[in-house]
Every structure is written in structure tokens, then in C-alpha cells.
mmCIF file of C-alpha atoms in Angstrom:
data_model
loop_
_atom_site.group_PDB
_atom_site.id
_atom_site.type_symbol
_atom_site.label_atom_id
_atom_site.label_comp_id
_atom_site.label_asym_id
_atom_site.label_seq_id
_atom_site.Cartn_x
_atom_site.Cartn_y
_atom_site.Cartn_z
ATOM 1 C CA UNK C 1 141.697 -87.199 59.145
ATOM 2 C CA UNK C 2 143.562 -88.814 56.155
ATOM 3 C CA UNK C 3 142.014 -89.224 52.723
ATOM 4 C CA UNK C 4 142.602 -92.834 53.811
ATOM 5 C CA UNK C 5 140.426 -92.988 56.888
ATOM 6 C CA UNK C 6 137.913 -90.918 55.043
ATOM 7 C CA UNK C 7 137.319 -93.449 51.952
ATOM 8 C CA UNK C 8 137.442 -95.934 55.011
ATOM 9 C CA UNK C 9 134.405 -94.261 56.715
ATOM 10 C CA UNK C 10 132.997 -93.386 53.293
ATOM 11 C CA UNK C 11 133.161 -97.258 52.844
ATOM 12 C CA UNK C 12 131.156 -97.787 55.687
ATOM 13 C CA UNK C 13 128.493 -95.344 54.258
ATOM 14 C CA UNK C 14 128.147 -97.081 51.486
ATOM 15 C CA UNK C 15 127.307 -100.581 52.847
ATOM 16 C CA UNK C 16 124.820 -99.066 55.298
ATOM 17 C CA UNK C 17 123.850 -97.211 52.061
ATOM 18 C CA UNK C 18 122.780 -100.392 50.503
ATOM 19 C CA UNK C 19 120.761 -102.123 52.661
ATOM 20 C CA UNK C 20 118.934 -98.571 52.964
ATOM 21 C CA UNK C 21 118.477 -98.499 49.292
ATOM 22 C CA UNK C 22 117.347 -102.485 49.862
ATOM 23 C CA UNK C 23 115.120 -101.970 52.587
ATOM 24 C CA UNK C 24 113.503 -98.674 50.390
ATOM 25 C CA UNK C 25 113.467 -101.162 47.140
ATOM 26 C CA UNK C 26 111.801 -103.932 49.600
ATOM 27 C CA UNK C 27 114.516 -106.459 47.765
ATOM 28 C CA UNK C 28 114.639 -108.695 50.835
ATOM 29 C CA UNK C 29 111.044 -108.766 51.986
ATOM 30 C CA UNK C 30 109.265 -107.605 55.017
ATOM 31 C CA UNK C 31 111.171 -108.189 58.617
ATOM 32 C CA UNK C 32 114.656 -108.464 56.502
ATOM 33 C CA UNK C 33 116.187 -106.270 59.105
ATOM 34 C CA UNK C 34 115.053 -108.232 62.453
ATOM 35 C CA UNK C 35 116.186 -111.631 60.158
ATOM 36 C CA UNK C 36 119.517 -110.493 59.939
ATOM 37 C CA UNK C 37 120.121 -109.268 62.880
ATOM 38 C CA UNK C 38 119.226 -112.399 64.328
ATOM 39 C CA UNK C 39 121.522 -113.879 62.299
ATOM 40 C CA UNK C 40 124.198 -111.779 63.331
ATOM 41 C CA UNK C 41 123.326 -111.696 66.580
ATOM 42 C CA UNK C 42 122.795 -115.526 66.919
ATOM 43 C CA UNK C 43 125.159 -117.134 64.574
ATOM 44 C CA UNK C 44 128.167 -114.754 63.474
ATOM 45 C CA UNK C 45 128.830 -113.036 66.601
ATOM 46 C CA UNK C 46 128.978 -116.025 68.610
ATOM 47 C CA UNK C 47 131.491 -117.650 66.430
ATOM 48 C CA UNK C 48 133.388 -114.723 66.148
ATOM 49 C CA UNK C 49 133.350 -114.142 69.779
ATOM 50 C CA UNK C 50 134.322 -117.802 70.470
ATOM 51 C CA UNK C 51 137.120 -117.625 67.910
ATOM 52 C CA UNK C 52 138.723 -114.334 69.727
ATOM 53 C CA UNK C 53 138.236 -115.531 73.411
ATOM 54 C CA UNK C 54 139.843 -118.746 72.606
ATOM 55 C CA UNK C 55 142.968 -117.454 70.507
ATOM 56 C CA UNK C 56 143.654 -114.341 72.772
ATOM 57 C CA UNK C 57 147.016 -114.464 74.564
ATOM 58 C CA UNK C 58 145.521 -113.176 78.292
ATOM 59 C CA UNK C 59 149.569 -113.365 79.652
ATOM 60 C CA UNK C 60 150.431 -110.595 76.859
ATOM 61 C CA UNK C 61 147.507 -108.567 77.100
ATOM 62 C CA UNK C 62 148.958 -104.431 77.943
ATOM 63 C CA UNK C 63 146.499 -104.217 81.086
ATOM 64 C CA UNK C 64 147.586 -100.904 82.076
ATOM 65 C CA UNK C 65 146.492 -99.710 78.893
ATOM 66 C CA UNK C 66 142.667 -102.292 79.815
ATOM 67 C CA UNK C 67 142.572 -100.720 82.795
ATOM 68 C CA UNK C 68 142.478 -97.173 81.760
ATOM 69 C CA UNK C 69 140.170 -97.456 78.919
ATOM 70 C CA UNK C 70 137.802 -99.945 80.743
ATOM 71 C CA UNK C 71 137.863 -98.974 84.410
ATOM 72 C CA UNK C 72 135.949 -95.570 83.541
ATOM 73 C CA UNK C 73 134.277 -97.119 80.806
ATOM 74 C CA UNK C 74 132.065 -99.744 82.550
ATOM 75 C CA UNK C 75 131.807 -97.053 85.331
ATOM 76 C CA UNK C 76 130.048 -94.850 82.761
ATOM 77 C CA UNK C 77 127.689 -97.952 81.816
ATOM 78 C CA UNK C 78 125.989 -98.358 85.541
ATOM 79 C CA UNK C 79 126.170 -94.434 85.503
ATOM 80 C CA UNK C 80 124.176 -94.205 82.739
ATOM 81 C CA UNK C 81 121.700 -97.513 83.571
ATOM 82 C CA UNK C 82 121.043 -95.563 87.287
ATOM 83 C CA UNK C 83 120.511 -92.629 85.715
ATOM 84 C CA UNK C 84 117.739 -94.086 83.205
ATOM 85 C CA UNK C 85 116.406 -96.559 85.691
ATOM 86 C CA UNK C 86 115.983 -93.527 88.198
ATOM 87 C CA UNK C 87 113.426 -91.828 84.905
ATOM 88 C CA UNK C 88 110.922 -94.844 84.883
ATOM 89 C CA UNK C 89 112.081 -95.972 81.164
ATOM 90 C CA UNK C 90 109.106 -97.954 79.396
ATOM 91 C CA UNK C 91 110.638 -101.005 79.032
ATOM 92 C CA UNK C 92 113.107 -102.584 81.603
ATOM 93 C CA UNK C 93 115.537 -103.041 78.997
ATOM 94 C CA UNK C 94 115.793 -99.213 77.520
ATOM 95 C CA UNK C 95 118.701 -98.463 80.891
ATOM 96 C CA UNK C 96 120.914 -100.771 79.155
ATOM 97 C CA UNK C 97 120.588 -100.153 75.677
ATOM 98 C CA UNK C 98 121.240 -96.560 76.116
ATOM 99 C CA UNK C 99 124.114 -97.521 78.650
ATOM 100 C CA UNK C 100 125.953 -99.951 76.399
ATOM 101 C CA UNK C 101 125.322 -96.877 73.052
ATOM 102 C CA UNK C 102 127.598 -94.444 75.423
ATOM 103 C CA UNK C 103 130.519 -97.240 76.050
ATOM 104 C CA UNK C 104 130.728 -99.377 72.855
ATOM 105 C CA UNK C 105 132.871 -98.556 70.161
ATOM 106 C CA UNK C 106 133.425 -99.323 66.665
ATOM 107 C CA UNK C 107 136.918 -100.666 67.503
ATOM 108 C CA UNK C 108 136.563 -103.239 63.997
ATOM 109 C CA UNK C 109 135.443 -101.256 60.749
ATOM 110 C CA UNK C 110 136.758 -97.759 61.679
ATOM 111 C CA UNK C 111 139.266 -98.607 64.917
ATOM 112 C CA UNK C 112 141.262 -100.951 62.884
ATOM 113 C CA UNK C 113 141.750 -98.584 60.269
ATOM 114 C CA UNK C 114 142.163 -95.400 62.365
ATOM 115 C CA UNK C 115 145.213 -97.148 64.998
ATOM 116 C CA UNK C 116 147.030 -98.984 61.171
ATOM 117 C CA UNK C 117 147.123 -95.105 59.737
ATOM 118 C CA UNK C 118 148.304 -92.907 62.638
ATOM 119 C CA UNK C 119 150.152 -95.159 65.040
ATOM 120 C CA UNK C 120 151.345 -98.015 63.220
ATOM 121 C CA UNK C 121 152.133 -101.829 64.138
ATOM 122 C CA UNK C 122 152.829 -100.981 67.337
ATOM 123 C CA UNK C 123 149.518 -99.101 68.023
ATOM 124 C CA UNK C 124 147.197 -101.564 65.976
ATOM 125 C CA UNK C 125 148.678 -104.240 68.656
ATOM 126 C CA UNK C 126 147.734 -102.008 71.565
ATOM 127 C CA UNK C 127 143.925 -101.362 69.996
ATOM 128 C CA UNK C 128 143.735 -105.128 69.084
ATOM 129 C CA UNK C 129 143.658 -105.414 72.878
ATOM 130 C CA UNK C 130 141.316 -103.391 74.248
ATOM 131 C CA UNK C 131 138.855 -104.440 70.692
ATOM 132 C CA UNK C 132 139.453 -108.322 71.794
ATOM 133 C CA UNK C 133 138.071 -107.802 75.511
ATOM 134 C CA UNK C 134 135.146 -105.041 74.290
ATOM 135 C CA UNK C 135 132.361 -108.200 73.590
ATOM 136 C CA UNK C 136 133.842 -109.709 77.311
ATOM 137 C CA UNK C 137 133.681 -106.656 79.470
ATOM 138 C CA UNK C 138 130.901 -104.759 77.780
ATOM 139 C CA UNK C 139 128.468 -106.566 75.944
ATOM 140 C CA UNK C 140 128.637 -109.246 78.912
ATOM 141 C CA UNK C 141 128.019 -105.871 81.615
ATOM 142 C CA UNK C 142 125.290 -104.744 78.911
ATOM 143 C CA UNK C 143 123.498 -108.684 79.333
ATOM 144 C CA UNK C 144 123.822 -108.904 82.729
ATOM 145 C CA UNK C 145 121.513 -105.344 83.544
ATOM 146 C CA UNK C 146 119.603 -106.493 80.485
ATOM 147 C CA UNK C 147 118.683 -109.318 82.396
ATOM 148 C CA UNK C 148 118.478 -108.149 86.092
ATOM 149 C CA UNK C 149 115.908 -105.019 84.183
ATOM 150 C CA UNK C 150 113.855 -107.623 83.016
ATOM 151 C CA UNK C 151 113.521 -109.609 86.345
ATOM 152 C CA UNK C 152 110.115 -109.716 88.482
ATOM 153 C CA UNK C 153 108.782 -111.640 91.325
ATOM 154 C CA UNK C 154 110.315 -113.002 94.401
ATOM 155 C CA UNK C 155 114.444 -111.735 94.610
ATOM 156 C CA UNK C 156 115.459 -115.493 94.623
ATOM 157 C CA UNK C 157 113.941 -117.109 91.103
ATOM 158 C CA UNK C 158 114.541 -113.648 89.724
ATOM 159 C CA UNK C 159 118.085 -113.993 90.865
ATOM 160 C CA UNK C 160 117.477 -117.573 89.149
ATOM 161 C CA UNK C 161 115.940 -116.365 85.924
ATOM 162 C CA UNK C 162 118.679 -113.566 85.902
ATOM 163 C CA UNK C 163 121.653 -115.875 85.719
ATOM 164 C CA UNK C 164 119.837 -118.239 83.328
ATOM 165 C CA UNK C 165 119.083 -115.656 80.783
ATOM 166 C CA UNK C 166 122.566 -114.158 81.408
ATOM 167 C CA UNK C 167 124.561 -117.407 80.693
ATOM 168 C CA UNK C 168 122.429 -118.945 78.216
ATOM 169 C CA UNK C 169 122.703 -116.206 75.731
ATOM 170 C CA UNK C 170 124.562 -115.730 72.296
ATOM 171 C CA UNK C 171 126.985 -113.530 73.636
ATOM 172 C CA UNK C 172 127.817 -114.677 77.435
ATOM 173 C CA UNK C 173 127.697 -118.483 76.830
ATOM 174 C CA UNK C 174 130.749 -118.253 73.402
ATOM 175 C CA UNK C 175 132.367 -115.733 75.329
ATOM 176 C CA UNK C 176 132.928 -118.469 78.110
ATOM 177 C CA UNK C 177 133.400 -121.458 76.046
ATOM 178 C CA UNK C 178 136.267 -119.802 74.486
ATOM 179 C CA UNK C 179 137.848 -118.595 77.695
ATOM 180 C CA UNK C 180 137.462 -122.121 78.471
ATOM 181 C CA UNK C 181 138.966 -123.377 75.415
ATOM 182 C CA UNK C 182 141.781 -121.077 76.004
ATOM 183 C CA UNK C 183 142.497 -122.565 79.069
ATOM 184 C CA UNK C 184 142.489 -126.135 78.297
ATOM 185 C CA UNK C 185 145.525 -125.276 75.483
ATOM 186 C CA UNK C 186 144.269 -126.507 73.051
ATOM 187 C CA UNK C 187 144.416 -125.438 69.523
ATOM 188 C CA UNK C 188 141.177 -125.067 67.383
ATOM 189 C CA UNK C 189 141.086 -127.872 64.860
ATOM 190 C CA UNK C 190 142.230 -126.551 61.217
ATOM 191 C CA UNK C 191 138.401 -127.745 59.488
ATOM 192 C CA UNK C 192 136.699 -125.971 63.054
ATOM 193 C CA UNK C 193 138.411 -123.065 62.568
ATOM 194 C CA UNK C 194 138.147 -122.400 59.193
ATOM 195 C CA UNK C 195 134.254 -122.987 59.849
ATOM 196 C CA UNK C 196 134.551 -120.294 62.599
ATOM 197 C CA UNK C 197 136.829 -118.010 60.219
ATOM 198 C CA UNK C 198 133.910 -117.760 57.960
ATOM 199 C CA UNK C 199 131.241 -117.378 60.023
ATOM 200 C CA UNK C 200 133.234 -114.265 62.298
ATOM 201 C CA UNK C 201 133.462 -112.951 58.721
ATOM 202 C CA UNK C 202 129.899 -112.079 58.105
ATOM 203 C CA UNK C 203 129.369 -109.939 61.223
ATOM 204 C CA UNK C 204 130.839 -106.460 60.009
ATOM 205 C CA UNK C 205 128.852 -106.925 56.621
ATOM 206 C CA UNK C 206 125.461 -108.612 57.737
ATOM 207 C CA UNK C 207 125.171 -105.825 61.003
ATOM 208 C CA UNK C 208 126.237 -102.720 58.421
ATOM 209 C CA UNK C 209 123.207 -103.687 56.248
ATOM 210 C CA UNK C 210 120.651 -104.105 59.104
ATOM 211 C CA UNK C 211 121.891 -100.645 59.866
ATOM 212 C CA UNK C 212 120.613 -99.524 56.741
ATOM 213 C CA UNK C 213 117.297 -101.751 56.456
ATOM 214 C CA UNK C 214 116.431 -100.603 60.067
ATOM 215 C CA UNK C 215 117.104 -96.987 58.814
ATOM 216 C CA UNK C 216 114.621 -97.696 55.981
ATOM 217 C CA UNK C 217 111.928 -99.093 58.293
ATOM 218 C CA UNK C 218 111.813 -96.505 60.952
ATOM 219 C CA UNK C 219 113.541 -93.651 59.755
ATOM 220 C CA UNK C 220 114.920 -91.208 62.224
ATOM 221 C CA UNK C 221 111.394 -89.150 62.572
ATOM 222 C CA UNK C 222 110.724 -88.437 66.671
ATOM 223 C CA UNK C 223 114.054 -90.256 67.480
ATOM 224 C CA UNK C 224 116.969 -87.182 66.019
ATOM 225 C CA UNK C 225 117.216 -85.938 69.544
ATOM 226 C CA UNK C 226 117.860 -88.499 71.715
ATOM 227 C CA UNK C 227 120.484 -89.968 68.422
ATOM 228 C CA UNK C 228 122.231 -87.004 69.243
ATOM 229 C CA UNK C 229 122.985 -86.484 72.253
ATOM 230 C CA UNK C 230 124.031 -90.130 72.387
ATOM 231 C CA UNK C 231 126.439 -89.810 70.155
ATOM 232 C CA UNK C 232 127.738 -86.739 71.641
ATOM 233 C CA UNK C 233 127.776 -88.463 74.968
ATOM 234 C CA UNK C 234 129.678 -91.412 73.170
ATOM 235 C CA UNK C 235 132.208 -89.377 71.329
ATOM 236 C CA UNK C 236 132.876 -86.492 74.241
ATOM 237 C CA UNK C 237 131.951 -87.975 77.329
ATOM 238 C CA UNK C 238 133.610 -91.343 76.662
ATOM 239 C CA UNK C 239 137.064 -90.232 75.912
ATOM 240 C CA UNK C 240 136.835 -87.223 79.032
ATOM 241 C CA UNK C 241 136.415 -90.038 81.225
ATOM 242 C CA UNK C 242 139.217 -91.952 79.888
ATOM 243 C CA UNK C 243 141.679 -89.580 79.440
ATOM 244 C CA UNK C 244 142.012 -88.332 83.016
ATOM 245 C CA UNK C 245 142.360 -92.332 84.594
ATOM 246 C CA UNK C 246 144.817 -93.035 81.863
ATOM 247 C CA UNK C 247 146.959 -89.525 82.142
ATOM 248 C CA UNK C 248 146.491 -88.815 86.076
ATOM 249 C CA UNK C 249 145.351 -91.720 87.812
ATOM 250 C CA UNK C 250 147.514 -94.808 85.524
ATOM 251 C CA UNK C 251 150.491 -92.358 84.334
ATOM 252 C CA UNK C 252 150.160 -93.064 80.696
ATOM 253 C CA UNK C 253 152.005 -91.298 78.260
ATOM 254 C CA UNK C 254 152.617 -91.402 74.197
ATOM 255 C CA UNK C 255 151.347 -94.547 72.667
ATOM 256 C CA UNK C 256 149.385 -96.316 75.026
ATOM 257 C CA UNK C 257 147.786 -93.076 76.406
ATOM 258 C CA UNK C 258 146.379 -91.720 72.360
ATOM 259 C CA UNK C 259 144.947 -95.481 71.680
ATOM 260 C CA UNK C 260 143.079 -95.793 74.734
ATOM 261 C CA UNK C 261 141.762 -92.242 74.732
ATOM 262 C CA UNK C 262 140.871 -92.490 70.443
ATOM 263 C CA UNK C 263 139.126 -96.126 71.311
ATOM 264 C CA UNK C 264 136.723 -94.236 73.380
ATOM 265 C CA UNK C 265 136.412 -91.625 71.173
ATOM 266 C CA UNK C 266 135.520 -94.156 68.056
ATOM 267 C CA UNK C 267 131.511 -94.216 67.212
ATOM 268 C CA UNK C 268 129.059 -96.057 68.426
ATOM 269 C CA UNK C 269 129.809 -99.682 67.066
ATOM 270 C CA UNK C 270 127.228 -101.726 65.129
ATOM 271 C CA UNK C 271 126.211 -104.625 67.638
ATOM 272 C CA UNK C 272 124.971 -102.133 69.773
ATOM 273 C CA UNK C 273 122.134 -102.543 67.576
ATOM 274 C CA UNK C 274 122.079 -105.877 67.804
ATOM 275 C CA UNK C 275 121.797 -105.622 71.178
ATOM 276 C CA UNK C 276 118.695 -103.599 70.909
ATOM 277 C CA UNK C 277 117.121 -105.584 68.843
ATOM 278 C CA UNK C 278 117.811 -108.734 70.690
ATOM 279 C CA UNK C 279 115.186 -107.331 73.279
ATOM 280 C CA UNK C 280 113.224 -105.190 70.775
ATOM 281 C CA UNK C 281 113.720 -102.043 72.139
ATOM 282 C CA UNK C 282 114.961 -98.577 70.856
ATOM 283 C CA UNK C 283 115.781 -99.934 67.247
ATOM 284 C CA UNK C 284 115.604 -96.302 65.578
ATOM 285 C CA UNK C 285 116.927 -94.406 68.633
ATOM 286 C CA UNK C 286 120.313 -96.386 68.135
ATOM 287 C CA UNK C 287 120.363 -96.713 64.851
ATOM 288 C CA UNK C 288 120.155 -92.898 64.693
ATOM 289 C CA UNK C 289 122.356 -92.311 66.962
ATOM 290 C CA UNK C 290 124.968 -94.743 64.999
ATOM 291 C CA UNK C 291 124.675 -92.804 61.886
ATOM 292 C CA UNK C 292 125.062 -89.484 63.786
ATOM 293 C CA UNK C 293 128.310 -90.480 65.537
ATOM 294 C CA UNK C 294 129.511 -92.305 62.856
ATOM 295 C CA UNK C 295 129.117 -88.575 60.368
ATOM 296 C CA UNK C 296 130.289 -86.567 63.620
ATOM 297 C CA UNK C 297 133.785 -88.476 64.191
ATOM 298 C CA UNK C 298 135.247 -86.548 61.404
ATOM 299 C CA UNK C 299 135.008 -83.462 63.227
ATOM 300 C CA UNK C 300 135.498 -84.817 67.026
ATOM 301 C CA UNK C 301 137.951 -87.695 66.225
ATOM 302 C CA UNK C 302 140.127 -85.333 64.969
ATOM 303 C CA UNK C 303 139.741 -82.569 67.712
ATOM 304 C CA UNK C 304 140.750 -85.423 70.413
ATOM 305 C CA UNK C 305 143.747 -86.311 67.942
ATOM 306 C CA UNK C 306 144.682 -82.592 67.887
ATOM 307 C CA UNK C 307 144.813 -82.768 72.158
ATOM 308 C CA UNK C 308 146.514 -85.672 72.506
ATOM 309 C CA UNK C 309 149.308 -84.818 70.098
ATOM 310 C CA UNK C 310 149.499 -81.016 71.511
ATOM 311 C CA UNK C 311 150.163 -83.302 75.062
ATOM 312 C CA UNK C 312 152.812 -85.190 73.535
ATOM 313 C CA UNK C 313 154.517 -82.077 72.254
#
């Protein structure tokens, strides 16, 4: 890694730093980490969300390059929600949380940086892709078994409730309204947008800090093992999977083949916790495992870089 990328990543340390240090200090009160991720969860990320869906060009979009770091991406997700629905989790909603911690990256603070450094215009354009469609395909997937976990009583209303909760949801119903949007071609107005702008802004920040207040609150005490090997599933399994659809299966080469292979090797991204904490669940388990990914890239981020540049040798 460059001394660039590591003051990047050291930057990140420092903001989750200091909501750690604020959540220690108690400087925003008891519950400050479930308050802002609420927030985050219920007002930035939907405007952001809304603002990408409905500006994305879906005509220009590289979908060889989607379809090799997707395809065997959402096929690890229901690989890893039968795999924890088959061991009796809990809580219905654990399956998905630990799903959606092996397949979602953090494509925004450290995968924007990483593809400007090494690849250059031309790769930040092909990781600006596959980061504009992660919310779509994966938090979307993530909702959806979410939802169908939480579902009891006859199959119909279930079926009922399922599709309610699924649509009618922070991250589902923007996601929609902006594909919408998209489609009627229409621009955003300049006042909306700049309202949206703002708002979109606030995510990377606000969910950094709840990292660090929800590291405060529950420490990592019972929780370092399963943090772990989630993050080593996240930053070796991830990429294995990719690599092989994207080299063998798709016929990728250079460019598009090292961006889709070093988005799945990225850590764990932030609204993962989010997620969890959305439906309560595993809070300390992912924020662990977060943390440990995050520290660990350095070393396997730049053993995947190694391969894929010995490849294009």
C-alpha cells in the first residue's frame, strides 16, 4: 500500500477514533450511538441512495465487469443466510446480518481512494459502477431475507407482511423512487438537489462515529471471534469467489478484472452496521468485525494486489 492509502485508512481510524473517545467521555449522552444510526440509516442514506439511483447512467454501466463481481457475490449472501438459518440463530434476523458482513464493501471511504491511486480515471469509473449498484443489489437482497426471517403465521399475510416491510423501508423504497426518477428523465431540481447533496454528505461521517460510540458501548469482549473470521471470510472468501467468474467464467483481463476482484477484497463497509442496528441485532459482532477487516486490509489488500498484477505480467 501507498503512504497515500495508508493516511487514507489512518483517516478513517481517526474518525471512528472520535466517537470512541466520545462515547468513553459520554459527550453525546446515553443511546448516542442507536440516535445516529437512525439518523443515518433513516435520513442520509436514503437521500444519498435516491440521489445515486436517479443520476446513474444504467445504458453506460460496464455490466460485464457487474456481473462478475455481483453474480458470485449475492450467491455468497444466500450461501451464507442457509448456512446460518440451517444453525437455529437466536433471532431471525442474525442469517442476514452476517450474510450482508461477508458481501458488503467499503467501496466509498477506502474504495474510492484505493481505485484513484493504483488504477487511475479509468479504474475509479469502473469502481464507481459496481459502488453505485452495491445499496441496489445488496442491501435490497440483505432487506428482503431480513424480512422473509422475520415472517410468522400463515405463508400468505407473511408473504403480505414480507413485501410490506421490504418496500416500505429506508433503503428499498429511495432506491426505487430514484430508479423511477431516472426513468421519467427528468433532472433533479437545482434547490432539491442541493438539499439531497447535503444530506448524502453526512453518511460517511455520521456512520464512522457510530462505529466508534458502538465500540465504546459494547466493546469487543465475547464477540473477537466471530469479528474475525468475518472479516477473514469478507476479505479472502469474497474476492476467491470473484476472481474465478471474472477470469474463467466472464474472460476478464487487466483493468476490469483487478477492480472487480480489489472491490471484493475492500472491508466490511460501514452501513452494514446500520443494517444491524436497524433490527437490533449483532451490534458488537459487526462492529468488531469492521474494525478487524478494516486493520487486516493492509496486509490482505495488498497480497490480492500482488496476484493480480503477477497475472497481468
Amino acid at each position: 500500500m501507498s503512504a497515500g492509502l495508508l493516511l487514507k485508512l489512518l483517516a478513517v481510524f481517526a474518525v471512528i477514533g472520535v466517537g470512541w473517545l466520545s462515547g468513553r467521555l459520554r459527550v453525546l449522552g446515553p443511546g448516542a450511538a442507536t440516535t445516529l444510526g437512525a439518523a443515518a440509516f433513516g435520513v442520509f442514506t436514503p437521500a444519498l441512495l435516491f440521489r445515486t439511483t436517479a443520476h446513474v447512467d444504467l445504458a453506460k454501466l460496464p455490466w460485464a465487469t457487474i456481473v462478475a463481481y455481483y453474480g458470485p457475490t449475492v450467491v455468497l449472501m444466500f450461501a451464507a443466510y442457509a448456512w446460518q438459518r440451517l444453525r437455529h440463530p437466536p433471532r431471525p434476523e442474525v442469517p442476514a446480518v452476517r450474510a450482508l458482513s461477508l458481501s458488503f464493501s467499503n467501496t466509498v471511504q477506502l474504495g474510492i481512494p484505493v481505485a484513484t491511486a493504483l488504477f487511475g480515471p479509468a479504474g475509479l469509473t469502473l469502481h464507481l459502477a459496481l459502488a453505485s449498484l452495491q445499496a441496489l443489489v445488496l442491501l435490497t437482497t440483505g432487506t428482503m431475507l431480513a424480512e422473509v426471517g422475520r415472517s410468522t403465521g400463515r405463508w400468505v399475510g407473511a408473504a403480505l407482511v414480507t413485501l410490506r416491510r421490504a418496500f416500505i423501508h429506508p433503503v428499498v423504497l429511495p432506491i426505487l423512487l430514484g430508479l423511477a426518477f431516472n426513468a421519467s428523465g427528468l433532472p433533479i431540481p437545482g434547490p432539491v438537489d442541493d438539499v439531497l447533496v447535503t444530506l448524502g454528505q453526512a453518511v460517511v461521517p455520521v456512520s464512522l462515529v457510530t462505529i466508534g460510540l458502538t465500540l465504546a458501548q459494547y466493546g469487543v469482549a465475547g464477540t473477537a471471534g466471530r469479528a474475525v473470521t468475518t472479516a477473514l471470510g469478507k476479505l479472502v472468501v469474497q474476492p476467491a469467489a470473484v476472481f474465478p467468474v471474472a477470469y474463467w467464467l466472464l474472460g476478464l483481463r487487466g483493468l476490469p478484472l483487478t477492480v472487480a476482484v480489489m472491490c471484493a477484497a475492500l472491508p466490511i463497509g460501514a452501513n452494514v452496521l446500520l443494517f444491524a442496528q436497524r433490527y437490533e441485532v449483532l451490534e458488537a459482532e459487526v462492529t468488531g468485525a469492521i474494525v478487524t477487516s478494516t486493520v487486516a486490509y493492509l496486509v490482505t489488500g495488498t497480497l490480492w494486489l500482488l496476484l493480480l498484477t503477477h497475472l497481468a505480467a
